[in-house]
CSV table of C-alpha atoms in Angstrom, one decimal:
chain,number,residue,atom,x,y,z
A,1,UNK,CA,13.5,-23.4,1.9
A,2,UNK,CA,10.3,-21.7,2.9
A,3,UNK,CA,10.9,-21.3,6.7
A,4,UNK,CA,9.7,-17.9,8.0
A,5,UNK,CA,11.9,-18.1,11.2
A,6,UNK,CA,14.8,-20.3,12.4
A,7,UNK,CA,15.3,-21.3,16.0
A,8,UNK,CA,18.7,-22.5,17.4
A,9,UNK,CA,18.8,-24.1,20.8
A,10,UNK,CA,22.6,-24.6,21.0
A,11,UNK,CA,25.8,-22.7,21.3
A,12,UNK,CA,29.5,-22.8,21.8
A,13,UNK,CA,32.0,-20.3,23.2
A,14,UNK,CA,32.7,-17.8,20.5
A,15,UNK,CA,36.4,-17.9,21.0
A,16,UNK,CA,36.3,-21.4,19.6
A,17,UNK,CA,34.8,-20.3,16.3
A,18,UNK,CA,36.2,-16.8,15.6
A,19,UNK,CA,39.6,-15.5,14.4
A,20,UNK,CA,41.3,-14.6,17.6
A,21,UNK,CA,43.8,-12.4,15.6
A,22,UNK,CA,41.2,-10.1,14.2
A,23,UNK,CA,40.5,-6.8,16.0
A,24,UNK,CA,37.4,-6.8,18.1
A,25,UNK,CA,35.8,-4.2,15.7
A,26,UNK,CA,36.2,-6.6,12.8
A,27,UNK,CA,33.5,-9.3,13.0
A,28,UNK,CA,34.8,-12.3,11.1
A,29,UNK,CA,33.1,-15.3,12.8
A,30,UNK,CA,33.3,-18.7,11.2
A,31,UNK,CA,30.3,-19.1,8.9
A,32,UNK,CA,28.5,-15.9,9.8
A,33,UNK,CA,26.7,-16.2,6.4
A,34,UNK,CA,24.9,-19.3,7.8
A,35,UNK,CA,23.1,-17.0,10.3
A,36,UNK,CA,22.4,-14.1,8.0
A,37,UNK,CA,19.1,-14.5,6.1
A,38,UNK,CA,17.3,-11.2,5.6
A,39,UNK,CA,13.5,-11.8,5.9
A,40,UNK,CA,14.0,-14.9,8.0
A,41,UNK,CA,14.7,-14.1,11.7
A,42,UNK,CA,17.5,-16.2,13.1
A,43,UNK,CA,16.9,-16.7,16.8
A,44,UNK,CA,19.4,-18.3,19.2
A,45,UNK,CA,19.6,-19.2,22.9
A,46,UNK,CA,21.9,-17.2,25.2
A,47,UNK,CA,22.8,-20.3,27.2
A,48,UNK,CA,22.1,-21.6,30.7
A,49,UNK,CA,25.4,-20.9,32.4
A,50,UNK,CA,24.8,-17.4,33.6
A,51,UNK,CA,27.3,-14.6,33.0
A,52,UNK,CA,30.3,-15.6,31.0
A,53,UNK,CA,33.4,-13.8,29.8
A,54,UNK,CA,33.3,-15.9,26.6
A,55,UNK,CA,30.0,-15.1,24.9
A,56,UNK,CA,27.9,-17.9,23.4
A,57,UNK,CA,28.0,-18.3,19.6
A,58,UNK,CA,25.8,-18.0,17.5
A,59,UNK,CA,23.8,-15.8,19.9
A,60,UNK,CA,26.6,-13.3,19.9
A,61,UNK,CA,26.3,-12.6,16.1
A,62,UNK,CA,24.8,-9.3,15.2
A,63,UNK,CA,22.6,-10.9,12.6
A,64,UNK,CA,21.1,-13.2,15.3
A,65,UNK,CA,18.3,-12.4,17.8
A,66,UNK,CA,19.7,-13.6,21.2
A,67,UNK,CA,17.2,-14.9,23.7
A,68,UNK,CA,17.7,-14.7,27.4
A,69,UNK,CA,15.6,-16.2,30.2
A,70,UNK,CA,13.2,-15.2,33.0
A,71,UNK,CA,11.5,-16.7,36.0
A,72,UNK,CA,7.7,-16.2,35.6
A,73,UNK,CA,5.3,-16.5,38.5
A,74,UNK,CA,1.6,-15.7,38.8
A,75,UNK,CA,0.6,-12.9,41.2
A,76,UNK,CA,-2.4,-10.6,42.0
A,77,UNK,CA,-1.1,-7.5,40.2
A,78,UNK,CA,-2.6,-5.9,37.1
A,79,UNK,CA,-0.5,-8.0,34.7
A,80,UNK,CA,-1.2,-11.2,36.7
A,81,UNK,CA,2.5,-12.2,36.7
A,82,UNK,CA,5.8,-11.4,38.4
A,83,UNK,CA,8.9,-11.7,36.1
A,84,UNK,CA,12.5,-11.5,37.0
A,85,UNK,CA,15.7,-12.7,35.4
A,86,UNK,CA,16.3,-16.5,35.7
A,87,UNK,CA,18.8,-16.1,38.4
A,88,UNK,CA,21.7,-18.4,39.4
A,89,UNK,CA,20.3,-21.6,41.1
A,90,UNK,CA,22.0,-24.2,43.3
A,91,UNK,CA,23.3,-26.0,40.1
A,92,UNK,CA,24.9,-22.8,38.8
A,93,UNK,CA,22.4,-22.5,36.0
A,94,UNK,CA,21.0,-19.2,35.0
A,95,UNK,CA,20.1,-17.2,31.9
A,96,UNK,CA,23.1,-16.6,29.7
A,97,UNK,CA,24.7,-13.1,29.5
A,98,UNK,CA,27.9,-11.8,28.0
A,99,UNK,CA,29.8,-9.0,26.3
A,100,UNK,CA,31.4,-10.3,23.1
A,101,UNK,CA,35.1,-10.1,22.7
A,102,UNK,CA,34.9,-10.5,18.9
A,103,UNK,CA,31.7,-9.1,17.5
A,104,UNK,CA,31.4,-5.3,17.0
A,105,UNK,CA,28.5,-3.6,18.6
A,106,UNK,CA,25.6,-3.2,16.1
A,107,UNK,CA,24.4,0.4,15.5
A,108,UNK,CA,21.0,-0.3,17.2
A,109,UNK,CA,22.5,-1.4,20.5
A,110,UNK,CA,23.6,1.4,22.8
A,111,UNK,CA,24.5,0.0,26.2
A,112,UNK,CA,27.7,1.6,27.6
A,113,UNK,CA,29.5,-1.0,29.7
A,114,UNK,CA,30.1,-3.4,26.8
A,115,UNK,CA,32.0,-1.9,23.8
A,116,UNK,CA,31.0,-4.8,21.5
A,117,UNK,CA,27.9,-6.9,21.0
A,118,UNK,CA,25.9,-7.6,24.2
A,119,UNK,CA,23.9,-10.8,24.7
A,120,UNK,CA,20.9,-10.9,25.0
A,121,UNK,CA,18.2,-8.9,23.1
A,122,UNK,CA,14.9,-10.3,24.3
A,123,UNK,CA,13.8,-13.0,26.8
A,124,UNK,CA,11.0,-15.4,27.8
A,125,UNK,CA,10.4,-17.8,30.6
A,126,UNK,CA,13.3,-20.2,31.0
A,127,UNK,CA,13.6,-21.1,34.7
A,128,UNK,CA,12.9,-24.9,34.8
A,129,UNK,CA,10.9,-24.4,38.0
A,130,UNK,CA,8.5,-22.0,36.4
A,131,UNK,CA,8.9,-23.2,32.8
A,132,UNK,CA,6.8,-24.2,29.9
A,133,UNK,CA,4.2,-26.9,29.9
A,134,UNK,CA,5.0,-29.4,27.1
A,135,UNK,CA,3.1,-32.6,26.2
A,136,UNK,CA,5.3,-35.5,25.2
A,137,UNK,CA,3.3,-38.3,23.4
A,138,UNK,CA,6.4,-40.5,22.8
A,139,UNK,CA,7.2,-43.3,25.3
A,140,UNK,CA,10.9,-43.5,25.9
A,141,UNK,CA,12.3,-46.9,27.0
A,142,UNK,CA,13.0,-46.8,30.7
A,143,UNK,CA,12.0,-43.2,30.7
A,144,UNK,CA,9.0,-41.2,32.0
A,145,UNK,CA,5.5,-42.0,31.0
A,146,UNK,CA,4.0,-39.9,28.1
A,147,UNK,CA,2.2,-36.8,29.3
A,148,UNK,CA,2.7,-33.3,30.5
A,149,UNK,CA,6.2,-32.1,31.4
A,150,UNK,CA,7.5,-28.8,32.7
A,151,UNK,CA,10.7,-27.8,30.9
A,152,UNK,CA,13.0,-24.8,31.0
A,153,UNK,CA,16.3,-23.4,29.8
A,154,UNK,CA,16.9,-20.7,27.1
A,155,UNK,CA,16.6,-23.6,24.7
A,156,UNK,CA,12.9,-23.5,25.6
A,157,UNK,CA,12.6,-19.7,25.6
A,158,UNK,CA,14.1,-19.5,22.2
A,159,UNK,CA,11.6,-21.5,20.2
A,160,UNK,CA,8.9,-19.6,22.2
A,161,UNK,CA,10.2,-16.3,20.8
A,162,UNK,CA,10.6,-17.8,17.4
A,163,UNK,CA,7.0,-18.9,17.4
A,164,UNK,CA,5.9,-15.4,18.3
A,165,UNK,CA,7.9,-14.0,15.3
A,166,UNK,CA,6.0,-16.5,13.1
A,167,UNK,CA,2.6,-15.7,14.6
A,168,UNK,CA,3.2,-12.0,14.0
A,169,UNK,CA,3.2,-12.4,10.3
A,170,UNK,CA,5.9,-9.7,10.0
A,171,UNK,CA,9.1,-11.5,9.4
A,172,UNK,CA,9.8,-10.4,5.8
A,173,UNK,CA,11.5,-7.2,6.9
A,174,UNK,CA,13.6,-8.7,9.7
A,175,UNK,CA,17.4,-9.0,9.4
A,176,UNK,CA,18.4,-8.7,13.0
A,177,UNK,CA,17.2,-7.6,16.4
A,178,UNK,CA,17.0,-3.9,15.5
A,179,UNK,CA,13.2,-4.0,15.3
A,180,UNK,CA,12.9,-5.0,18.9
A,181,UNK,CA,15.0,-2.0,20.0
A,182,UNK,CA,12.8,0.3,17.9
A,183,UNK,CA,9.7,-1.0,19.7
A,184,UNK,CA,11.1,-1.5,23.1
A,185,UNK,CA,8.0,0.1,24.7
A,186,UNK,CA,6.1,-3.0,23.7
A,187,UNK,CA,8.1,-5.3,26.0
A,188,UNK,CA,7.8,-6.0,29.7
A,189,UNK,CA,10.8,-4.5,31.5
A,190,UNK,CA,12.2,-7.4,33.6
A,191,UNK,CA,13.9,-6.2,36.8
A,192,UNK,CA,15.6,-8.3,39.5
A,193,UNK,CA,17.8,-11.4,39.6
A,194,UNK,CA,21.6,-11.9,39.1
A,195,UNK,CA,23.1,-14.4,36.8
A,196,UNK,CA,26.7,-14.1,38.2
A,197,UNK,CA,27.9,-17.6,39.1
A,198,UNK,CA,29.8,-17.7,42.4
A,199,UNK,CA,33.3,-19.3,42.3
A,200,UNK,CA,33.2,-19.6,38.5
A,201,UNK,CA,36.1,-17.3,37.9
A,202,UNK,CA,33.8,-15.1,35.9
A,203,UNK,CA,31.9,-13.3,38.6
A,204,UNK,CA,30.2,-10.0,37.8
A,205,UNK,CA,29.2,-7.4,40.3
A,206,UNK,CA,25.5,-7.3,41.1
A,207,UNK,CA,25.5,-3.6,40.4
A,208,UNK,CA,26.2,-4.2,36.7
A,209,UNK,CA,23.4,-4.6,34.2
A,210,UNK,CA,25.7,-7.2,32.4
A,211,UNK,CA,24.8,-9.8,35.0
A,212,UNK,CA,21.8,-8.3,37.0
A,213,UNK,CA,18.4,-7.5,35.6
A,214,UNK,CA,18.4,-3.7,36.3
A,215,UNK,CA,15.7,-1.4,35.0
A,216,UNK,CA,15.9,-0.8,31.2
A,217,UNK,CA,18.2,-2.9,29.0
A,218,UNK,CA,20.2,-5.6,30.8
A,219,UNK,CA,22.2,-8.6,29.5
A,220,UNK,CA,20.3,-11.5,31.1
A,221,UNK,CA,16.9,-10.5,29.8
A,222,UNK,CA,17.7,-8.0,27.0
A,223,UNK,CA,15.0,-5.4,26.5
A,224,UNK,CA,12.5,-7.6,28.4
A,225,UNK,CA,9.8,-10.1,27.5
A,226,UNK,CA,7.2,-9.6,24.8
A,227,UNK,CA,3.9,-8.0,25.7
A,228,UNK,CA,1.9,-9.8,23.0
A,229,UNK,CA,3.0,-9.7,19.4
A,230,UNK,CA,3.1,-5.9,19.0
A,231,UNK,CA,6.9,-5.7,19.4
A,232,UNK,CA,7.3,-7.8,16.2
A,233,UNK,CA,5.4,-5.3,14.1
A,234,UNK,CA,7.3,-3.7,11.2
């Protein structure tokens, strides 16, 4: 209906919406067609529950660009910022990361420890303590006064990435995250921070890129965070 990009800040465990009797190499998720619109990037949050054995849908779909989360702090270096994965905090919240049990690995994703689709592809600041500045002009009864708020979560990182797709002016050729992988040199490599949640029953060793932001591709932050709009070029 004229949108150039669609942002989705929600998700549900993929086992709740896929055919559990289908082989892992046969992607048959419920209503995948709703998230497959060539020329209109479909962007979805990876979740705020850290590493999970049950990947978040729709972020786990191969037609969707899955957005992870980072902690972003100013520093005195050349870039002016230090960026790590949004690691597990005292509430057990962290950037979502997972290896799909249902969705086949797309041809453009080449990490080795996950035989299927890995979440995420790209990331942006999501830590609520270092998050986005948002101005709320609406007065909520019995709520905070209108004004500036600091918000976080991958539900904030996702529309930020979606807006960058829109600003790039290069969405017509986008069908999935493959373009990001083709231009990975135009992203900031995010290193440091584990999203394994202690005592969750879904712990992941810190040595694994599936739950720790190691150099290169990793599940919590994907390929990294955008260095401007260049990564969204055709």
